[in-house]
């Protein structure tokens, strides 16, 4: 069994996709062992509790980045995390995190990296930027986390069209439904089955 610890900050629809996949036996040897939230009011905590998954709240408010990162690393080590998944986790963690879990932290980003990513590109802001640029295709990326914000090896990507009358909310929903909720559980399974090999900044899936 591989312990998967999921980090959340908000609604937790990606966490729900992981929970549903595990129930269907689609995470292979992966098991969601704990959910950690940066916010005590995140609805994701309710989703976890409703499914009998242990939760921990590590509030970000009032804690500096390096101190918060250190607390998180200690917590993840105590949880014996094999894979850490950032599923709508809205805190940028310091370098200690990637160094403690090299190529063992996954993030879901709601655009096609290397476009529309980096500091300031999170949640609905990403879709607003996509619409403002007038691109005709967008999507989501599952990638490993390294020291560079949204810069680690890309594991899986999927695309959706951008339609003329899209709002950021409509586009977000299309990206989530068609890409994020499908590819995140798939990437978790591939990791737990040892099917992702990283060379430098390139991830190859077998
Ligand atoms: C998702 O769209 C995820 O890709 C995005 O926030 C949303 C969280 O939704 N993450 C980022 O923007 C990280 N940079 P959820 O809480 O319902 O899973």
mmCIF file of C-alpha atoms and ligand atoms in Angstrom:
data_model
loop_
_atom_site.group_PDB
_atom_site.id
_atom_site.type_symbol
_atom_site.label_atom_id
_atom_site.label_comp_id
_atom_site.label_asym_id
_atom_site.label_seq_id
_atom_site.Cartn_x
_atom_site.Cartn_y
_atom_site.Cartn_z
ATOM 1 C CA UNK A 1 0.000 0.000 0.000
ATOM 2 C CA UNK A 2 1.127 3.566 -0.745
ATOM 3 C CA UNK A 3 -0.013 6.343 1.578
ATOM 4 C CA UNK A 4 -1.476 9.265 -0.340
ATOM 5 C CA UNK A 5 -1.820 12.507 1.616
ATOM 6 C CA UNK A 6 -3.999 15.136 -0.089
ATOM 7 C CA UNK A 7 -3.492 18.853 0.626
ATOM 8 C CA UNK A 8 -6.527 21.104 0.116
ATOM 9 C CA UNK A 9 -7.691 24.681 0.688
ATOM 10 C CA UNK A 10 -11.221 24.921 -0.712
ATOM 11 C CA UNK A 11 -14.143 23.053 -2.237
ATOM 12 C CA UNK A 12 -12.292 19.815 -2.812
ATOM 13 C CA UNK A 13 -13.834 18.539 -6.042
ATOM 14 C CA UNK A 14 -10.471 17.073 -7.019
ATOM 15 C CA UNK A 15 -10.264 15.382 -3.624
ATOM 16 C CA UNK A 16 -13.739 13.972 -4.318
ATOM 17 C CA UNK A 17 -12.544 12.597 -7.654
ATOM 18 C CA UNK A 18 -9.685 10.851 -5.838
ATOM 19 C CA UNK A 19 -12.034 9.459 -3.164
ATOM 20 C CA UNK A 20 -14.452 8.170 -5.825
ATOM 21 C CA UNK A 21 -11.590 6.612 -7.789
ATOM 22 C CA UNK A 22 -10.302 4.831 -4.698
ATOM 23 C CA UNK A 23 -13.802 3.457 -4.010
ATOM 24 C CA UNK A 24 -13.911 2.081 -7.560
ATOM 25 C CA UNK A 25 -10.501 0.448 -7.010
ATOM 26 C CA UNK A 26 -8.856 2.810 -9.506
ATOM 27 C CA UNK A 27 -5.947 4.015 -7.366
ATOM 28 C CA UNK A 28 -4.219 0.641 -7.575
ATOM 29 C CA UNK A 29 -2.105 0.233 -4.436
ATOM 30 C CA UNK A 30 -2.775 3.857 -3.439
ATOM 31 C CA UNK A 31 -4.811 4.710 -0.340
ATOM 32 C CA UNK A 32 -5.829 8.209 0.767
ATOM 33 C CA UNK A 33 -4.543 8.082 4.332
ATOM 34 C CA UNK A 34 -5.005 11.708 5.376
ATOM 35 C CA UNK A 35 -6.295 15.081 4.152
ATOM 36 C CA UNK A 36 -4.546 18.256 5.305
ATOM 37 C CA UNK A 37 -6.218 21.657 4.889
ATOM 38 C CA UNK A 38 -4.673 25.124 5.030
ATOM 39 C CA UNK A 39 -8.080 26.508 5.989
ATOM 40 C CA UNK A 40 -10.399 25.352 8.801
ATOM 41 C CA UNK A 41 -13.479 26.236 6.707
ATOM 42 C CA UNK A 42 -12.558 24.276 3.559
ATOM 43 C CA UNK A 43 -15.493 22.157 2.381
ATOM 44 C CA UNK A 44 -12.928 19.551 1.357
ATOM 45 C CA UNK A 45 -12.623 18.681 5.075
ATOM 46 C CA UNK A 46 -16.306 17.703 5.129
ATOM 47 C CA UNK A 47 -15.831 15.526 2.038
ATOM 48 C CA UNK A 48 -12.950 13.716 3.748
ATOM 49 C CA UNK A 49 -14.788 13.255 7.055
ATOM 50 C CA UNK A 50 -17.906 11.992 5.231
ATOM 51 C CA UNK A 51 -15.736 9.279 3.738
ATOM 52 C CA UNK A 52 -13.996 8.282 6.951
ATOM 53 C CA UNK A 53 -10.661 9.863 6.033
ATOM 54 C CA UNK A 54 -8.609 11.418 8.824
ATOM 55 C CA UNK A 55 -8.215 15.193 8.540
ATOM 56 C CA UNK A 56 -5.692 17.665 9.897
ATOM 57 C CA UNK A 57 -5.963 21.457 9.665
ATOM 58 C CA UNK A 58 -2.687 23.346 9.421
ATOM 59 C CA UNK A 59 -3.817 26.984 9.194
ATOM 60 C CA UNK A 60 -1.691 29.204 6.982
ATOM 61 C CA UNK A 61 -3.048 32.457 8.378
ATOM 62 C CA UNK A 62 -0.387 34.363 10.288
ATOM 63 C CA UNK A 63 2.422 31.851 9.620
ATOM 64 C CA UNK A 64 5.406 32.753 7.400
ATOM 65 C CA UNK A 65 6.175 30.642 4.315
ATOM 66 C CA UNK A 66 9.347 28.941 5.586
ATOM 67 C CA UNK A 67 7.872 28.138 8.997
ATOM 68 C CA UNK A 68 4.667 26.836 7.422
ATOM 69 C CA UNK A 69 6.631 24.673 4.988
ATOM 70 C CA UNK A 70 8.672 23.216 7.847
ATOM 71 C CA UNK A 71 5.531 22.375 9.824
ATOM 72 C CA UNK A 72 4.038 20.717 6.732
ATOM 73 C CA UNK A 73 7.162 18.633 6.039
ATOM 74 C CA UNK A 74 7.238 17.399 9.646
ATOM 75 C CA UNK A 75 3.541 16.511 9.463
ATOM 76 C CA UNK A 76 3.929 14.650 6.155
ATOM 77 C CA UNK A 77 6.889 12.672 7.516
ATOM 78 C CA UNK A 78 4.859 11.740 10.605
ATOM 79 C CA UNK A 79 2.058 10.619 8.259
ATOM 80 C CA UNK A 80 4.543 8.442 6.349
ATOM 81 C CA UNK A 81 3.354 9.962 3.078
ATOM 82 C CA UNK A 82 4.512 8.114 -0.059
ATOM 83 C CA UNK A 83 2.718 10.549 -2.379
ATOM 84 C CA UNK A 84 1.562 14.089 -1.597
ATOM 85 C CA UNK A 85 -1.147 15.545 -3.839
ATOM 86 C CA UNK A 86 -1.844 19.278 -3.969
ATOM 87 C CA UNK A 87 -5.529 19.278 -4.935
ATOM 88 C CA UNK A 88 -6.592 22.909 -5.002
ATOM 89 C CA UNK A 89 -3.984 23.754 -2.345
ATOM 90 C CA UNK A 90 -3.590 27.520 -2.544
ATOM 91 C CA UNK A 91 -0.400 28.004 -0.536
ATOM 92 C CA UNK A 92 2.966 28.273 -2.282
ATOM 93 C CA UNK A 93 5.352 26.166 -0.211
ATOM 94 C CA UNK A 94 9.068 26.839 0.277
ATOM 95 C CA UNK A 95 12.006 24.879 -1.112
ATOM 96 C CA UNK A 96 12.186 22.539 1.888
ATOM 97 C CA UNK A 97 9.037 20.817 0.674
ATOM 98 C CA UNK A 98 10.322 19.747 -2.752
ATOM 99 C CA UNK A 99 13.674 18.772 -1.233
ATOM 100 C CA UNK A 100 11.986 16.556 1.391
ATOM 101 C CA UNK A 101 9.770 14.766 -1.177
ATOM 102 C CA UNK A 102 11.572 14.847 -4.552
ATOM 103 C CA UNK A 103 9.260 13.793 -7.403
ATOM 104 C CA UNK A 104 6.711 12.616 -4.854
ATOM 105 C CA UNK A 105 4.496 15.718 -4.756
ATOM 106 C CA UNK A 106 1.897 16.193 -7.494
ATOM 107 C CA UNK A 107 -0.010 19.359 -8.301
ATOM 108 C CA UNK A 108 -3.053 19.839 -10.500
ATOM 109 C CA UNK A 109 -2.865 23.135 -12.394
ATOM 110 C CA UNK A 110 -5.888 24.357 -14.393
ATOM 111 C CA UNK A 111 -4.052 25.303 -17.613
ATOM 112 C CA UNK A 112 -1.583 23.892 -20.104
ATOM 113 C CA UNK A 113 1.809 24.548 -18.473
ATOM 114 C CA UNK A 114 4.057 26.389 -19.438
ATOM 115 C CA UNK A 115 1.204 28.787 -20.320
ATOM 116 C CA UNK A 116 -0.863 30.593 -17.682
ATOM 117 C CA UNK A 117 1.145 29.402 -14.686
ATOM 118 C CA UNK A 118 3.439 30.670 -11.945
ATOM 119 C CA UNK A 119 2.761 33.070 -9.058
ATOM 120 C CA UNK A 120 -0.702 34.691 -9.245
ATOM 121 C CA UNK A 121 -2.123 32.024 -11.572
ATOM 122 C CA UNK A 122 -4.503 30.030 -9.414
ATOM 123 C CA UNK A 123 -8.180 29.125 -9.404
ATOM 124 C CA UNK A 124 -10.473 31.340 -11.475
ATOM 125 C CA UNK A 125 -7.647 33.820 -12.223
ATOM 126 C CA UNK A 126 -6.164 31.235 -14.573
ATOM 127 C CA UNK A 127 -9.371 30.964 -16.607
ATOM 128 C CA UNK A 128 -9.771 34.763 -16.673
ATOM 129 C CA UNK A 129 -6.264 35.012 -18.142
ATOM 130 C CA UNK A 130 -7.019 32.297 -20.702
ATOM 131 C CA UNK A 131 -10.144 34.162 -21.876
ATOM 132 C CA UNK A 132 -8.302 37.500 -21.959
ATOM 133 C CA UNK A 133 -5.610 35.979 -24.192
ATOM 134 C CA UNK A 134 -8.180 34.610 -26.644
ATOM 135 C CA UNK A 135 -6.577 31.182 -26.912
ATOM 136 C CA UNK A 136 -8.829 28.533 -28.455
ATOM 137 C CA UNK A 137 -7.637 25.526 -26.448
ATOM 138 C CA UNK A 138 -6.930 25.171 -22.747
ATOM 139 C CA UNK A 139 -6.811 22.303 -20.281
ATOM 140 C CA UNK A 140 -5.086 21.102 -17.144
ATOM 141 C CA UNK A 141 -1.691 19.742 -16.176
ATOM 142 C CA UNK A 142 -0.679 17.212 -13.539
ATOM 143 C CA UNK A 143 2.971 17.778 -12.668
ATOM 144 C CA UNK A 144 5.536 17.047 -10.005
ATOM 145 C CA UNK A 145 6.411 19.891 -7.694
ATOM 146 C CA UNK A 146 9.971 21.193 -7.633
ATOM 147 C CA UNK A 147 11.511 24.419 -6.319
ATOM 148 C CA UNK A 148 9.988 26.482 -9.163
ATOM 149 C CA UNK A 149 6.289 27.427 -8.883
ATOM 150 C CA UNK A 150 4.429 25.266 -11.484
ATOM 151 C CA UNK A 151 7.836 24.317 -12.933
ATOM 152 C CA UNK A 152 8.274 20.603 -12.158
ATOM 153 C CA UNK A 153 8.150 17.644 -14.568
ATOM 154 C CA UNK A 154 4.847 17.352 -16.460
ATOM 155 C CA UNK A 155 3.129 13.985 -15.951
ATOM 156 C CA UNK A 156 -0.193 14.264 -17.818
ATOM 157 C CA UNK A 157 -2.046 16.965 -19.742
ATOM 158 C CA UNK A 158 -5.487 17.121 -21.305
ATOM 159 C CA UNK A 159 -7.274 19.729 -23.385
ATOM 160 C CA UNK A 160 -10.709 21.282 -23.870
ATOM 161 C CA UNK A 161 -11.901 23.894 -26.380
ATOM 162 C CA UNK A 162 -12.501 27.509 -25.356
ATOM 163 C CA UNK A 163 -15.953 28.581 -26.606
ATOM 164 C CA UNK A 164 -17.012 32.095 -27.706
ATOM 165 C CA UNK A 165 -19.412 32.767 -24.841
ATOM 166 C CA UNK A 166 -17.393 31.206 -22.026
ATOM 167 C CA UNK A 167 -17.219 32.861 -18.623
ATOM 168 C CA UNK A 168 -14.345 31.966 -16.284
ATOM 169 C CA UNK A 169 -16.765 29.834 -14.254
ATOM 170 C CA UNK A 170 -18.080 27.914 -17.286
ATOM 171 C CA UNK A 171 -14.554 27.299 -18.546
ATOM 172 C CA UNK A 172 -13.346 26.208 -15.110
ATOM 173 C CA UNK A 173 -16.140 23.663 -14.902
ATOM 174 C CA UNK A 174 -15.317 22.284 -18.389
ATOM 175 C CA UNK A 175 -11.638 21.928 -17.495
ATOM 176 C CA UNK A 176 -12.406 20.247 -14.176
ATOM 177 C CA UNK A 177 -15.010 17.794 -15.503
ATOM 178 C CA UNK A 178 -13.162 16.779 -18.634
ATOM 179 C CA UNK A 179 -9.553 16.886 -17.498
ATOM 180 C CA UNK A 180 -8.759 17.446 -13.816
ATOM 181 C CA UNK A 181 -11.149 14.916 -12.275
ATOM 182 C CA UNK A 182 -10.012 12.249 -14.757
ATOM 183 C CA UNK A 183 -6.268 12.839 -14.959
ATOM 184 C CA UNK A 184 -5.515 13.397 -11.269
ATOM 185 C CA UNK A 185 -6.645 9.912 -10.141
ATOM 186 C CA UNK A 186 -4.925 8.435 -13.209
ATOM 187 C CA UNK A 187 -1.628 10.128 -12.325
ATOM 188 C CA UNK A 188 -1.935 8.993 -8.701
ATOM 189 C CA UNK A 189 -2.391 5.413 -9.821
ATOM 190 C CA UNK A 190 0.545 5.594 -12.255
ATOM 191 C CA UNK A 191 2.744 6.880 -9.419
ATOM 192 C CA UNK A 192 1.627 4.197 -6.963
ATOM 193 C CA UNK A 193 2.298 1.505 -9.573
ATOM 194 C CA UNK A 194 5.810 2.860 -10.189
ATOM 195 C CA UNK A 195 5.047 3.775 -13.798
ATOM 196 C CA UNK A 196 6.417 7.332 -13.834
ATOM 197 C CA UNK A 197 10.142 7.778 -14.427
ATOM 198 C CA UNK A 198 11.785 11.168 -14.109
ATOM 199 C CA UNK A 199 15.013 12.184 -15.835
ATOM 200 C CA UNK A 200 15.976 15.783 -15.148
ATOM 201 C CA UNK A 201 12.820 17.815 -15.725
ATOM 202 C CA UNK A 202 11.186 15.231 -17.995
ATOM 203 C CA UNK A 203 8.678 12.700 -16.691
ATOM 204 C CA UNK A 204 8.041 9.611 -18.819
ATOM 205 C CA UNK A 205 4.944 7.508 -18.227
ATOM 206 C CA UNK A 206 5.116 3.781 -18.973
HETATM 207 C C1 LIG B 1 -8.877 23.432 -9.375
HETATM 208 O O1 LIG B 1 -9.337 23.930 -10.600
HETATM 209 C C2 LIG B 1 -7.360 23.337 -9.388
HETATM 210 O O2 LIG B 1 -6.849 22.989 -10.636
HETATM 211 C C3 LIG B 1 -6.990 24.745 -9.017
HETATM 212 O O3 LIG B 1 -7.940 25.160 -8.073
HETATM 213 C C4 LIG B 1 -9.143 24.424 -8.245
HETATM 214 C C5 LIG B 1 -9.486 23.745 -6.946
HETATM 215 O O4 LIG B 1 -10.731 23.125 -6.984
HETATM 216 N N1 LIG B 1 -5.642 24.791 -8.518
HETATM 217 C C6 LIG B 1 -4.837 25.829 -8.701
HETATM 218 O O5 LIG B 1 -5.150 26.828 -9.279
HETATM 219 C C7 LIG B 1 -3.446 25.652 -8.107
HETATM 220 N N2 LIG B 1 -2.533 26.584 -8.709
HETATM 221 P P1 LIG B 1 -11.160 22.008 -5.934
HETATM 222 O O6 LIG B 1 -10.862 22.541 -4.532
HETATM 223 O O7 LIG B 1 -12.622 21.875 -6.173
HETATM 224 O O8 LIG B 1 -10.398 20.750 -6.252
#
